[in-house]
CSV table of C-alpha atoms in Angstrom, one decimal:
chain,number,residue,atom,x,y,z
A,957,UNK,CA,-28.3,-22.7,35.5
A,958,UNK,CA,-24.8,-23.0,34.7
A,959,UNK,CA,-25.1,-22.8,31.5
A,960,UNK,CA,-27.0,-19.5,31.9
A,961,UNK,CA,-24.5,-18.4,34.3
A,962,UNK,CA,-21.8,-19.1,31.3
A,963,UNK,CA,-23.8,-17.2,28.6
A,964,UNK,CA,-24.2,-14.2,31.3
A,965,UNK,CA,-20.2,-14.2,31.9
A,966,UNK,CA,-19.2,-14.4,27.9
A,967,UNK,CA,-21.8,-11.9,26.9
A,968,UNK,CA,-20.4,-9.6,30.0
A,969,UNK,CA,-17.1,-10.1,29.3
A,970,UNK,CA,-16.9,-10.0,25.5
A,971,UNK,CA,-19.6,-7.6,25.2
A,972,UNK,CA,-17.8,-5.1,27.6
A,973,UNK,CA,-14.5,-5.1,27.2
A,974,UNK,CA,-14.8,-4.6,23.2
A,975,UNK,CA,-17.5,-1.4,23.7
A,976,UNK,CA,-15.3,-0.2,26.6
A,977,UNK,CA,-12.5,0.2,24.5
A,978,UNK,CA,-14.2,0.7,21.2
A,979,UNK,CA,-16.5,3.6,22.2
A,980,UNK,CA,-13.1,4.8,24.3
A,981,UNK,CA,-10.5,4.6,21.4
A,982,UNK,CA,-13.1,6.7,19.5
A,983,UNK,CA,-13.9,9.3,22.1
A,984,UNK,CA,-10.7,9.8,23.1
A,985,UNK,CA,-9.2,10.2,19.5
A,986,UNK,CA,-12.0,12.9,19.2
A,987,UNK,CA,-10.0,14.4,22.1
A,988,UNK,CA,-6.8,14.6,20.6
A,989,UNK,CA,-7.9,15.7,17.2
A,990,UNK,CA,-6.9,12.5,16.1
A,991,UNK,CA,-9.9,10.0,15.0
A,992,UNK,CA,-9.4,6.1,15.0
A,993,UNK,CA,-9.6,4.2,11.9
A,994,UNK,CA,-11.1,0.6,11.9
A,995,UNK,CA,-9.8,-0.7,9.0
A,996,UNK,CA,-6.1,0.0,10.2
A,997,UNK,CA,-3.9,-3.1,10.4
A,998,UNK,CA,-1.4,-3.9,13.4
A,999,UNK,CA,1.3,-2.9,11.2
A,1000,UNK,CA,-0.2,0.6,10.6
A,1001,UNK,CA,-0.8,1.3,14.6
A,1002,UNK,CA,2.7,-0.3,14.8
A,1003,UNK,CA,3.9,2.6,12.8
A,1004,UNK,CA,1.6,5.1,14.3
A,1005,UNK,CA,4.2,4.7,18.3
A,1006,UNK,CA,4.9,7.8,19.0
A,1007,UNK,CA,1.8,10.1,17.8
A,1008,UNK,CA,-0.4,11.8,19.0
A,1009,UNK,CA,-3.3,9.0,17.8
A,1010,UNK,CA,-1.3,6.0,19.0
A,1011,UNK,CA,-3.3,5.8,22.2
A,1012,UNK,CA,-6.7,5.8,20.4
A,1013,UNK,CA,-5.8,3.4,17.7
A,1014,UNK,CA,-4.2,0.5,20.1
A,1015,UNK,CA,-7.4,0.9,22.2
A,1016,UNK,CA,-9.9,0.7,19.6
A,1017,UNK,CA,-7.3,-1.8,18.1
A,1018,UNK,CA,-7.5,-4.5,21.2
A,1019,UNK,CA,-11.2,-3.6,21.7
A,1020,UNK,CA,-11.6,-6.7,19.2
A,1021,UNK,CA,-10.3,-9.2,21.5
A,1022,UNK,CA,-13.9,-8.9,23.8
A,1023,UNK,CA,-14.8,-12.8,22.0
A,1024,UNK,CA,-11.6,-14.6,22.8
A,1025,UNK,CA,-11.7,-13.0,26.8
A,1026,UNK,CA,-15.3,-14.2,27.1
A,1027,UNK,CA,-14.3,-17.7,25.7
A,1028,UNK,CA,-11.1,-18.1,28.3
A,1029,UNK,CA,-13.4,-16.3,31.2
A,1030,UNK,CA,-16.1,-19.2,30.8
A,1031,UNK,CA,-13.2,-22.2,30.4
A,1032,UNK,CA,-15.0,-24.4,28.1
A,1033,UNK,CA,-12.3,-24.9,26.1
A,1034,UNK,CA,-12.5,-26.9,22.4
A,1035,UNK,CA,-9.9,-28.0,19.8
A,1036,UNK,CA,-8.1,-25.5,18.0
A,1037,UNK,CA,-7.6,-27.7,14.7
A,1038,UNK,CA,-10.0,-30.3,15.0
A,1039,UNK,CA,-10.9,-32.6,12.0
A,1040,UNK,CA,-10.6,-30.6,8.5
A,1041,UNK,CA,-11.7,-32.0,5.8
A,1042,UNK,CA,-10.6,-31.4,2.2
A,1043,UNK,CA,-14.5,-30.7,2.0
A,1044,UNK,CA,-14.4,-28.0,5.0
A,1045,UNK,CA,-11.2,-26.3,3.7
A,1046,UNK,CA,-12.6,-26.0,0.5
A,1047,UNK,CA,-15.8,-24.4,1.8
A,1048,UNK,CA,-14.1,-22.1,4.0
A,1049,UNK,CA,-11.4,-21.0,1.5
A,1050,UNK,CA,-14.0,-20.9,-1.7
A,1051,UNK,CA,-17.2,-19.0,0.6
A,1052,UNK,CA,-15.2,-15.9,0.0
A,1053,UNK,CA,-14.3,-16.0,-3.1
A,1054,UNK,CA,-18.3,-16.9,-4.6
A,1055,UNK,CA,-19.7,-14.1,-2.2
A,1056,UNK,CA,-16.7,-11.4,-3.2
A,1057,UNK,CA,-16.6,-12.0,-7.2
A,1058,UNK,CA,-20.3,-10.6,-8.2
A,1059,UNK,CA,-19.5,-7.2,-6.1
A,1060,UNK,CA,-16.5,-6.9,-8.2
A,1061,UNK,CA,-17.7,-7.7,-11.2
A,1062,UNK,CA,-21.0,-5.3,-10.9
A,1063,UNK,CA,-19.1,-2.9,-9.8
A,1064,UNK,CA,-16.6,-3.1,-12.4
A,1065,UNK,CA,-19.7,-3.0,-15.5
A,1066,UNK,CA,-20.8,-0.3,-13.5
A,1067,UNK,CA,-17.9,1.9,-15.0
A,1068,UNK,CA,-16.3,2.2,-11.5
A,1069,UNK,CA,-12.9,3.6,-12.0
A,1070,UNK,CA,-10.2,1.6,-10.4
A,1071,UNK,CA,-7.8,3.4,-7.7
A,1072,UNK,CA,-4.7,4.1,-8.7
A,1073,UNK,CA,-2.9,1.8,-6.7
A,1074,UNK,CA,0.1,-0.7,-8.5
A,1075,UNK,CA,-0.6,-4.5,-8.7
A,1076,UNK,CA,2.2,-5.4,-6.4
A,1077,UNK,CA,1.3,-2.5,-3.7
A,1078,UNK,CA,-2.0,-4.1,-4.4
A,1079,UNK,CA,-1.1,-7.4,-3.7
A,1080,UNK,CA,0.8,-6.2,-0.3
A,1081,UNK,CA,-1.8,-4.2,1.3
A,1082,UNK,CA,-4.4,-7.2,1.2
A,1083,UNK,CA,-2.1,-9.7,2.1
A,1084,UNK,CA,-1.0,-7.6,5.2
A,1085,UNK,CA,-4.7,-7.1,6.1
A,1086,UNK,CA,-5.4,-10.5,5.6
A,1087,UNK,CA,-2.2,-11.7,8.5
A,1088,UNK,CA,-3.7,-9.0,10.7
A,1089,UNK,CA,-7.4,-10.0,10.3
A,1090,UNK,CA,-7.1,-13.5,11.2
A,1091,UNK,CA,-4.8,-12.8,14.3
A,1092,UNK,CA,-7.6,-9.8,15.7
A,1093,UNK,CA,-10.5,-10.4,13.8
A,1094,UNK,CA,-9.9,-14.1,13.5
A,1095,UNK,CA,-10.0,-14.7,17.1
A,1096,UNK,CA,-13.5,-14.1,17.7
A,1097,UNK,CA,-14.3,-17.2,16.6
A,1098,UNK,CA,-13.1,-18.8,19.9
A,1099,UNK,CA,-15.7,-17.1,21.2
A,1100,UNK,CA,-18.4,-16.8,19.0
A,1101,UNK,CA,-18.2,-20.5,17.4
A,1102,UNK,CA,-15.8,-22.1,20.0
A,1103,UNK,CA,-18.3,-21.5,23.1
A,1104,UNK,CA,-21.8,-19.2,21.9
A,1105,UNK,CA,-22.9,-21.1,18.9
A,1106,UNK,CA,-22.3,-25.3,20.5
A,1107,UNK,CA,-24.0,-23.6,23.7
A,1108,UNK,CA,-26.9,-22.6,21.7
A,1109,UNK,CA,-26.8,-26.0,20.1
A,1110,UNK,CA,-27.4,-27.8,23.3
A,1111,UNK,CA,-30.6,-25.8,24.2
A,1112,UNK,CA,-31.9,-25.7,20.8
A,1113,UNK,CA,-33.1,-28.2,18.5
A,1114,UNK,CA,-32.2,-27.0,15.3
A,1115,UNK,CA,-29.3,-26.0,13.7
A,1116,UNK,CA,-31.0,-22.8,12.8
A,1117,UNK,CA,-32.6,-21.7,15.7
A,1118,UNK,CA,-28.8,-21.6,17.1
A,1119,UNK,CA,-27.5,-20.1,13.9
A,1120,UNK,CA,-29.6,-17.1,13.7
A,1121,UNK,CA,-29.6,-16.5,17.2
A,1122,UNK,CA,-26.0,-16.5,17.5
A,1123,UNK,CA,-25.1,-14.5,14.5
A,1124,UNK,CA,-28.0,-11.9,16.0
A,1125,UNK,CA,-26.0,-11.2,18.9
A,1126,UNK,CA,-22.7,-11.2,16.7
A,1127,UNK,CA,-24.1,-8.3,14.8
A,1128,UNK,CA,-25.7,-6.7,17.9
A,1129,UNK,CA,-21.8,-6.7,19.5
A,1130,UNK,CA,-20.5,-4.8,16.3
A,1131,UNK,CA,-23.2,-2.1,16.4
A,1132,UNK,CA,-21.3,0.8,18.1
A,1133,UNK,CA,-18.5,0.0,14.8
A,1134,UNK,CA,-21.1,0.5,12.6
A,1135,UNK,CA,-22.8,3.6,14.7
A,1136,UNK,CA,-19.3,5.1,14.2
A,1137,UNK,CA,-18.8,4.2,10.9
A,1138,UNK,CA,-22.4,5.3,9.6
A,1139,UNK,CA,-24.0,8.1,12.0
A,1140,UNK,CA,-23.6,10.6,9.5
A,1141,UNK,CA,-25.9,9.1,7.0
A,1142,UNK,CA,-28.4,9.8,9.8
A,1143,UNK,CA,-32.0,7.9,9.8
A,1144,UNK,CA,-30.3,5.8,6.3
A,1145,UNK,CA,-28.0,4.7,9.0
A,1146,UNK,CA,-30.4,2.1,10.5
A,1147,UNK,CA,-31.6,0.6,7.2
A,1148,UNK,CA,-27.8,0.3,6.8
A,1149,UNK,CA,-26.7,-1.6,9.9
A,1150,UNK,CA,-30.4,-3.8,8.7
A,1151,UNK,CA,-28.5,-4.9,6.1
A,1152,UNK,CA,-25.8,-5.7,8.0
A,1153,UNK,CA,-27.3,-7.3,10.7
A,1154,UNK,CA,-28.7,-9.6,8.0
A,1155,UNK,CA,-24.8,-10.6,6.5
A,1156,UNK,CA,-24.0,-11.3,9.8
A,1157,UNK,CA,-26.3,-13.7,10.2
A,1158,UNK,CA,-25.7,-15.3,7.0
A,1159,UNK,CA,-21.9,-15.6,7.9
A,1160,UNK,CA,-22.9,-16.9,11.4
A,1161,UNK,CA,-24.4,-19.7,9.3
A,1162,UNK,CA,-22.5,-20.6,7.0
A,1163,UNK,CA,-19.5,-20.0,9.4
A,1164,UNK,CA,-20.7,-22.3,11.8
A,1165,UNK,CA,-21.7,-25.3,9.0
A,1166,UNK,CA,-18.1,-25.5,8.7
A,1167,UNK,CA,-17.3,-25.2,12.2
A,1168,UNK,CA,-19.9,-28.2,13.3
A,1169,UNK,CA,-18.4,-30.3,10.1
A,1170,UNK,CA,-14.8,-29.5,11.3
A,1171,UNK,CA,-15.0,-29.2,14.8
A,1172,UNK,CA,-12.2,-26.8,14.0
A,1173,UNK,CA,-11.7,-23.4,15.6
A,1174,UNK,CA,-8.6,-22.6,12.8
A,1175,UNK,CA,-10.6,-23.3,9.8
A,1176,UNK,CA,-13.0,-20.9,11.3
A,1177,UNK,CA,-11.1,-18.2,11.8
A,1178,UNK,CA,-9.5,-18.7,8.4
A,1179,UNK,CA,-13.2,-18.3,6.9
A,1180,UNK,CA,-13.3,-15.6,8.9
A,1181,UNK,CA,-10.6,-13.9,7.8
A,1182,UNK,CA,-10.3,-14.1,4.0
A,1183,UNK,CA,-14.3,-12.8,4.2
A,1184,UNK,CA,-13.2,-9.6,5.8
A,1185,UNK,CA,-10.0,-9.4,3.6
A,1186,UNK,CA,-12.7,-9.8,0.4
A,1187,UNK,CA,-14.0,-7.0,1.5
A,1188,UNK,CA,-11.2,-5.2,2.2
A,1189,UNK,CA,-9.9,-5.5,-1.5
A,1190,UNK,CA,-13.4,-4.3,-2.9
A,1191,UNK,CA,-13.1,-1.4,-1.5
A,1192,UNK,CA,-9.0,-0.8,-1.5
A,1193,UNK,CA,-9.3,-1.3,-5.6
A,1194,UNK,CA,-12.6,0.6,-5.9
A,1195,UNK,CA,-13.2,3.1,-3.3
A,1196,UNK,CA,-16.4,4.0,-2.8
A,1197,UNK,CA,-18.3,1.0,-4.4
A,1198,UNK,CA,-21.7,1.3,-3.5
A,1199,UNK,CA,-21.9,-2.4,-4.2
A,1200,UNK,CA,-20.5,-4.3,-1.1
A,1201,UNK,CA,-24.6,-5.0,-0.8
A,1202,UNK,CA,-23.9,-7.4,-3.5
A,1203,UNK,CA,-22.0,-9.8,-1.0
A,1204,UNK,CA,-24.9,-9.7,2.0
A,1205,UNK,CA,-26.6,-10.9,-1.1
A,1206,UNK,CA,-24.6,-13.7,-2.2
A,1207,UNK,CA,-24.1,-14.6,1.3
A,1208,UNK,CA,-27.9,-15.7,1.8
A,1209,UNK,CA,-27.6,-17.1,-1.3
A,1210,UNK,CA,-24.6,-19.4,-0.2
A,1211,UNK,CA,-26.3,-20.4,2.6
A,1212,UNK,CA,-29.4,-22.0,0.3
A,1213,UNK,CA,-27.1,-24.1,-1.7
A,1214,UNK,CA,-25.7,-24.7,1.6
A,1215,UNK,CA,-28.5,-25.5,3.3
A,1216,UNK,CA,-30.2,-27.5,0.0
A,1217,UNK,CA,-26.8,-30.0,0.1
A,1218,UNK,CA,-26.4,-30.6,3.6
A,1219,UNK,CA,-30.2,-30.3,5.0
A,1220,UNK,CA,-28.9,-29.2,8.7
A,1221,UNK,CA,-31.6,-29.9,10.2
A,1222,UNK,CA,-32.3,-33.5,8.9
A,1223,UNK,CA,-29.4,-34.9,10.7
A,1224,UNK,CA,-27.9,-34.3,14.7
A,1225,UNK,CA,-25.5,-32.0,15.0
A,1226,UNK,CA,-21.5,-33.8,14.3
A,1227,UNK,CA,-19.4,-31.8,17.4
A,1228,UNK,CA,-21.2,-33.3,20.0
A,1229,UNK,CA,-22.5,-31.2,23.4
A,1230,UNK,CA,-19.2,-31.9,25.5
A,1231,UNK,CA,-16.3,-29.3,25.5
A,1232,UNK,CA,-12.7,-30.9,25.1
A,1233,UNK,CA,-10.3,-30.0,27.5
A,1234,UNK,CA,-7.4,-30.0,24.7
């Protein structure tokens, strides 16, 4: 029962807060003739003080936080660093880089031309992104591996069962982001967020392999973090790339070599049921 009553608060609390302010930030820049846009960092809303868009933007910027409220609303706290491994920071640092490469490289034999954008502003922009991701982005991990995904993991068996229901309700939270980034390929929008839905939980998987192995909240978020900025490159160097489908992809295939080394499900999970108080 209490753990039910935990699941109910985080869902309530992380779920709410971030479509309150999401679905707010949009409407209300709608309002002012001044429509968010996601990909901004905290430096660009920064900038943006002053304008008539600033409102929209910091609201639909903090709508991200919903994870991280949820995880200090339920109080189950666990380790921030935990035990790395040279194994777990290698998987977390080198997860982007397989899944990203093959979308760039199709992409680029596709005869894509490449933005006109200088190496070193290049360079900038995406490591900018990447500082700003893992402080918004990056903190969903509290919630979503620090208290969903070991909750999951004491009522179920396997270590898939509580992967792919986790990373269901992950992509389930980002769904009015991709309603508002989609809705005007109309019906192709649903088999678009399917294909999200199924990246999601692919990253829930693999994300939470090197969680279980690290017990560490920061080497998830870094994961976390240099995924999105992967993807944030693709498409700052080749806008337009109808190939970011090449990454879902790559992800499932990740997660067999993954799951083919490590057979999850042949051995008990290594972070233990009990939350740490540190």
């Amino acid at each position: 029962m209490e753990a039910r009553r935990g699941v109910a608060t985080y869902l309530l609390v992380s779920f709410g807060w971030t479509w309150l302010l999401w679905i707010g930030g949009w409407w209300l820049g709608d309002v002012r003739a001044a429509p968010v846009t996601p990909q901004m960092t905290l430096v660009d809303v920064w900038a943006m003080i002053g304008a008539a868009g600033f409102l929209p933007q910091l609201l639909f910027a903090l709508g991200v936080f919903g994870p991280l409220l949820g995880y200090l609303a339920v109080g189950r706290y666990r380790p921030f660093w935990g035990r790395p491994t040279p194994e777990t920071v290698f998987l977390a640092t080198a997860v982007p880089v397989v899944t990203a490469v093959p979308a760039f490289v199709v992409t680029m034999a596709s005869g894509i031309a490449v933005a006109d954008v200088s190496a070193s502003a290049a360079v900038g922009a995406v490591g900018v992104y990447f500082v700003s991701n893992l402080l918004t982005s990056g903190t969903e991990e509290f919630g979503w591996r620090g208290f969903l995904h070991p909750v999951l993991r004491e009522h179920d068996a396997t270590f898939w069962g509580a992967a792919w229901k986790g990373g269901l309700v992950w992509a389930v939270w980002h769904y009015p982001l991709m309603v508002m980034l989609y809705w005007q390929l109309g019906p192709v929008m649903v088999l678009t967020i399917g294909g999200f839905t199924a990246s999601i939980v692919a990253m829930a998987w693999i994300t939470a392999l090197v969680y279980e192995r690290s017990n560490s909240l920061a080497l998830a978020a870094l994961l976390h973090g240099l995924n999105n900025t992967a993807g944030f490159a693709l498409v700052l160097l080749f806008p337009g790339t109808p190939f970011t489908v090449v990454s879902a992809v790559m992800a499932w295939f990740v997660v067999a070599v993954l799951e083919r080394r490590y057979r999850v499900d042949a051995q008990p999970s290594s972070q233990g049921g009990s939350p740490s108080s540190t």
